[in-house]
């Protein structure tokens, strides 16, 4: 990622009000399936932003690692986790253009509102057998095509070796919840 892009994300996060403990929640599309998320084990939040989903996972009982390119977002995520008393959540700056940082397979892999096809294989392998994968991204379905938008059926194809629990594609958003 270019420095300009990083600065743009930093600027966006700086302009937002600080996330509050009540903001700690799963992305909307996954909320109806909250009960399927385990209450212990490990989780990875890819492109975690301000850590609101990671904090939800940590409150649920998971030990969570979140990565994002924006140092501002990562700092805000750390503050949010501290305010929530989530000792099981940690965050680090990482440029996912360089790939997924190495680590052990996890029980939950969340990647919300971020799409980089080059990461698909690494994400598939990072979920342990029986683990949960939750991916959402902008979609071309119900919107005009764009570089960061998933093509019709793209997410389901990318994770077709998993058992799909639920998926959706409409109004410019695509998502899939699946078990390895
Ligand atoms: C739309 S936000 C989604 C954030 C969070 N997952 C959520 O759902 O609120 C996209 C995130 O991707 C991060 N990002 C963009 N390019 C990245 C890269 N190359 N490496 C790591 N993170 C990146 C941005 O900083 C931003 O936090």
Short mmCIF file of C-alpha atoms and ligand atoms in Angstrom, two decimals:
data_model
loop_
_atom_site.label_atom_id
_atom_site.label_comp_id
_atom_site.label_asym_id
_atom_site.label_seq_id
_atom_site.Cartn_x
_atom_site.Cartn_y
_atom_site.Cartn_z
CA UNK A 1 0.00 0.00 0.00
CA UNK A 2 1.24 3.47 -0.75
CA UNK A 3 1.95 5.99 1.99
CA UNK A 4 -0.86 8.11 0.52
CA UNK A 5 -3.38 5.32 1.07
CA UNK A 6 -2.18 4.81 4.62
CA UNK A 7 -2.44 8.53 5.29
CA UNK A 8 -5.94 8.53 3.84
CA UNK A 9 -7.05 5.77 6.22
CA UNK A 10 -5.32 7.47 9.13
CA UNK A 11 -7.11 10.71 8.26
CA UNK A 12 -10.45 8.95 8.05
CA UNK A 13 -10.00 7.34 11.47
CA UNK A 14 -8.74 10.58 13.03
CA UNK A 15 -11.92 12.31 11.84
CA UNK A 16 -14.20 9.80 13.57
CA UNK A 17 -15.32 10.14 17.16
CA UNK A 18 -13.64 7.57 19.42
CA UNK A 19 -15.37 4.19 19.39
CA UNK A 20 -17.32 3.55 22.58
CA UNK A 21 -17.53 0.21 24.38
CA UNK A 22 -21.11 -0.11 23.09
CA UNK A 23 -19.73 0.00 19.53
CA UNK A 24 -18.12 -3.40 20.12
CA UNK A 25 -20.22 -5.60 17.89
CA UNK A 26 -20.11 -8.00 14.97
CA UNK A 27 -20.62 -6.50 11.51
CA UNK A 28 -24.37 -6.28 10.84
CA UNK A 29 -24.53 -9.14 8.32
CA UNK A 30 -23.06 -11.59 10.84
CA UNK A 31 -25.13 -10.52 13.83
CA UNK A 32 -27.96 -13.04 13.17
CA UNK A 33 -25.30 -15.76 13.45
CA UNK A 34 -23.62 -14.50 16.62
CA UNK A 35 -24.59 -17.66 18.48
CA UNK A 36 -22.42 -19.72 16.09
CA UNK A 37 -19.26 -17.95 17.17
CA UNK A 38 -17.29 -19.97 19.75
CA UNK A 39 -16.82 -18.70 23.28
CA UNK A 40 -13.18 -19.68 23.55
CA UNK A 41 -10.19 -20.28 21.31
CA UNK A 42 -8.44 -17.87 18.99
CA UNK A 43 -9.53 -15.37 16.38
CA UNK A 44 -7.94 -13.24 13.71
CA UNK A 45 -9.48 -9.95 12.52
CA UNK A 46 -8.02 -9.07 9.12
CA UNK A 47 -8.10 -5.31 8.39
CA UNK A 48 -9.59 -4.76 11.83
CA UNK A 49 -10.05 -1.00 11.63
CA UNK A 50 -10.91 0.42 15.06
CA UNK A 51 -11.29 -3.05 16.51
CA UNK A 52 -15.03 -2.96 17.20
CA UNK A 53 -15.57 -6.52 15.95
CA UNK A 54 -12.37 -7.76 17.61
CA UNK A 55 -13.61 -6.40 20.93
CA UNK A 56 -16.91 -8.25 20.47
CA UNK A 57 -14.98 -11.47 19.82
CA UNK A 58 -12.77 -10.89 22.85
CA UNK A 59 -15.78 -10.19 25.07
CA UNK A 60 -17.25 -13.46 23.82
CA UNK A 61 -14.18 -15.22 25.18
CA UNK A 62 -11.83 -15.51 22.23
CA UNK A 63 -8.21 -14.43 22.19
CA UNK A 64 -8.07 -12.06 19.23
CA UNK A 65 -5.34 -10.61 17.09
CA UNK A 66 -6.21 -7.74 14.76
CA UNK A 67 -4.14 -6.34 11.91
CA UNK A 68 -4.59 -3.10 10.00
CA UNK A 69 -2.46 -0.78 7.89
CA UNK A 70 -3.52 2.32 9.79
CA UNK A 71 -1.48 3.09 12.92
CA UNK A 72 -4.29 5.44 14.00
CA UNK A 73 -6.88 2.66 13.75
CA UNK A 74 -4.62 0.21 15.55
CA UNK A 75 -4.04 2.70 18.38
CA UNK A 76 -7.79 3.36 18.63
CA UNK A 77 -8.46 -0.40 18.70
CA UNK A 78 -6.00 -0.78 21.57
CA UNK A 79 -7.69 2.01 23.53
CA UNK A 80 -11.12 0.52 22.91
CA UNK A 81 -9.98 -2.92 24.08
CA UNK A 82 -8.46 -1.36 27.20
CA UNK A 83 -11.62 0.57 27.96
CA UNK A 84 -13.60 -2.64 27.59
CA UNK A 85 -11.20 -4.56 29.81
CA UNK A 86 -10.47 -6.94 26.95
CA UNK A 87 -7.06 -8.31 27.83
CA UNK A 88 -7.56 -10.98 25.18
CA UNK A 89 -7.44 -8.54 22.26
CA UNK A 90 -4.22 -7.29 20.72
CA UNK A 91 -3.58 -5.28 17.58
CA UNK A 92 -0.67 -4.58 15.28
CA UNK A 93 0.06 -2.55 12.18
CA UNK A 94 0.53 -4.74 9.11
CA UNK A 95 0.40 -4.07 5.39
CA UNK A 96 -1.67 -6.90 3.97
CA UNK A 97 -0.22 -6.14 0.55
CA UNK A 98 2.72 -8.12 1.93
CA UNK A 99 0.45 -11.06 2.77
CA UNK A 100 -1.15 -12.29 5.95
CA UNK A 101 1.27 -12.10 8.88
CA UNK A 102 2.28 -15.63 9.90
CA UNK A 103 0.55 -17.37 12.78
CA UNK A 104 -1.14 -20.54 13.98
CA UNK A 105 -4.53 -21.62 12.62
CA UNK A 106 -7.42 -19.91 14.41
CA UNK A 107 -10.94 -20.85 15.46
CA UNK A 108 -12.45 -17.73 13.89
CA UNK A 109 -11.19 -15.66 10.99
CA UNK A 110 -13.06 -12.42 10.38
CA UNK A 111 -12.36 -10.14 7.45
CA UNK A 112 -15.06 -7.48 7.24
CA UNK A 113 -15.43 -4.79 4.62
CA UNK A 114 -12.06 -5.52 3.08
CA UNK A 115 -11.21 -7.46 -0.07
CA UNK A 116 -7.84 -8.56 -1.37
CA UNK A 117 -8.08 -11.71 -3.51
CA UNK A 118 -4.38 -12.37 -2.99
CA UNK A 119 -5.14 -13.24 0.65
CA UNK A 120 -7.79 -15.87 -0.06
CA UNK A 121 -5.51 -18.88 0.04
CA UNK A 122 -3.72 -17.75 3.21
CA UNK A 123 -7.08 -17.06 4.88
CA UNK A 124 -8.38 -20.50 3.94
CA UNK A 125 -5.36 -22.17 5.48
CA UNK A 126 -5.42 -19.97 8.59
CA UNK A 127 -8.79 -21.37 9.72
CA UNK A 128 -8.37 -24.59 11.66
CA UNK A 129 -10.52 -27.60 10.74
CA UNK A 130 -13.99 -26.95 12.15
CA UNK A 131 -13.27 -23.23 12.51
CA UNK A 132 -15.44 -20.36 11.33
CA UNK A 133 -14.73 -17.94 8.49
CA UNK A 134 -16.66 -14.67 8.21
CA UNK A 135 -15.84 -12.51 5.20
CA UNK A 136 -17.64 -9.46 3.84
CA UNK A 137 -16.75 -7.01 1.11
CA UNK A 138 -18.14 -4.48 -1.26
CA UNK A 139 -19.86 -6.21 -4.17
CA UNK A 140 -20.63 -5.42 -7.78
CA UNK A 141 -24.08 -6.88 -7.19
CA UNK A 142 -26.42 -3.95 -6.82
CA UNK A 143 -23.61 -1.49 -7.50
CA UNK A 144 -21.30 -0.48 -10.31
CA UNK A 145 -18.13 -2.59 -10.81
CA UNK A 146 -15.04 -1.31 -9.05
CA UNK A 147 -11.55 -2.40 -8.13
CA UNK A 148 -12.40 -3.25 -4.54
CA UNK A 149 -15.77 -4.85 -5.28
CA UNK A 150 -16.25 -8.62 -5.37
CA UNK A 151 -17.64 -9.94 -8.67
CA UNK A 152 -20.92 -11.87 -8.56
CA UNK A 153 -20.34 -15.20 -6.78
CA UNK A 154 -16.71 -14.37 -6.04
CA UNK A 155 -16.76 -14.88 -2.28
CA UNK A 156 -18.62 -18.17 -2.44
CA UNK A 157 -16.17 -19.42 -5.09
CA UNK A 158 -13.15 -18.25 -3.09
CA UNK A 159 -14.24 -20.30 -0.08
CA UNK A 160 -15.99 -23.15 -1.91
CA UNK A 161 -13.94 -25.76 -0.06
CA UNK A 162 -15.69 -24.65 3.16
CA UNK A 163 -19.21 -25.57 4.23
CA UNK A 164 -21.19 -22.41 3.65
CA UNK A 165 -23.54 -21.66 6.54
CA UNK A 166 -25.01 -18.54 4.98
CA UNK A 167 -24.09 -15.98 2.38
CA UNK A 168 -25.54 -12.94 0.71
CA UNK A 169 -24.98 -10.65 -2.23
CA UNK A 170 -27.09 -7.54 -2.69
CA UNK A 171 -27.08 -3.78 -2.49
CA UNK A 172 -23.36 -3.53 -3.12
CA UNK A 173 -22.32 -5.92 -0.37
CA UNK A 174 -21.28 -9.58 -0.42
CA UNK A 175 -20.65 -11.82 2.56
CA UNK A 176 -20.11 -15.42 3.45
CA UNK A 177 -20.11 -17.29 6.73
CA UNK A 178 -18.59 -20.74 6.41
CA UNK A 179 -17.05 -23.56 8.38
CA UNK A 180 -13.88 -25.34 7.39
C1 LIG B 1 -13.69 -0.42 5.25
S1 LIG B 1 -12.47 -0.54 6.49
C2 LIG B 1 -13.06 -1.94 7.41
C3 LIG B 1 -12.55 -1.97 8.82
C4 LIG B 1 -13.18 -3.03 9.71
N1 LIG B 1 -12.88 -4.36 9.23
C5 LIG B 1 -14.66 -2.81 9.80
O1 LIG B 1 -15.44 -3.61 9.26
O2 LIG B 1 -15.05 -1.81 10.43
C6 LIG B 1 -11.09 -1.21 5.60
C7 LIG B 1 -9.86 -1.34 6.46
O3 LIG B 1 -8.83 -1.92 5.68
C8 LIG B 1 -7.62 -1.33 6.09
N2 LIG B 1 -6.64 -1.55 5.00
C9 LIG B 1 -6.70 -1.06 3.74
N3 LIG B 1 -5.63 -1.49 3.04
C10 LIG B 1 -4.88 -2.25 3.87
C11 LIG B 1 -3.66 -2.97 3.73
N4 LIG B 1 -2.97 -2.97 2.59
N5 LIG B 1 -3.20 -3.65 4.80
C12 LIG B 1 -3.88 -3.65 5.97
N6 LIG B 1 -5.04 -3.00 6.17
C13 LIG B 1 -5.54 -2.31 5.12
C14 LIG B 1 -7.96 0.12 6.34
O4 LIG B 1 -7.05 0.78 7.15
C15 LIG B 1 -9.34 -0.02 6.98
O5 LIG B 1 -9.24 -0.08 8.38
#
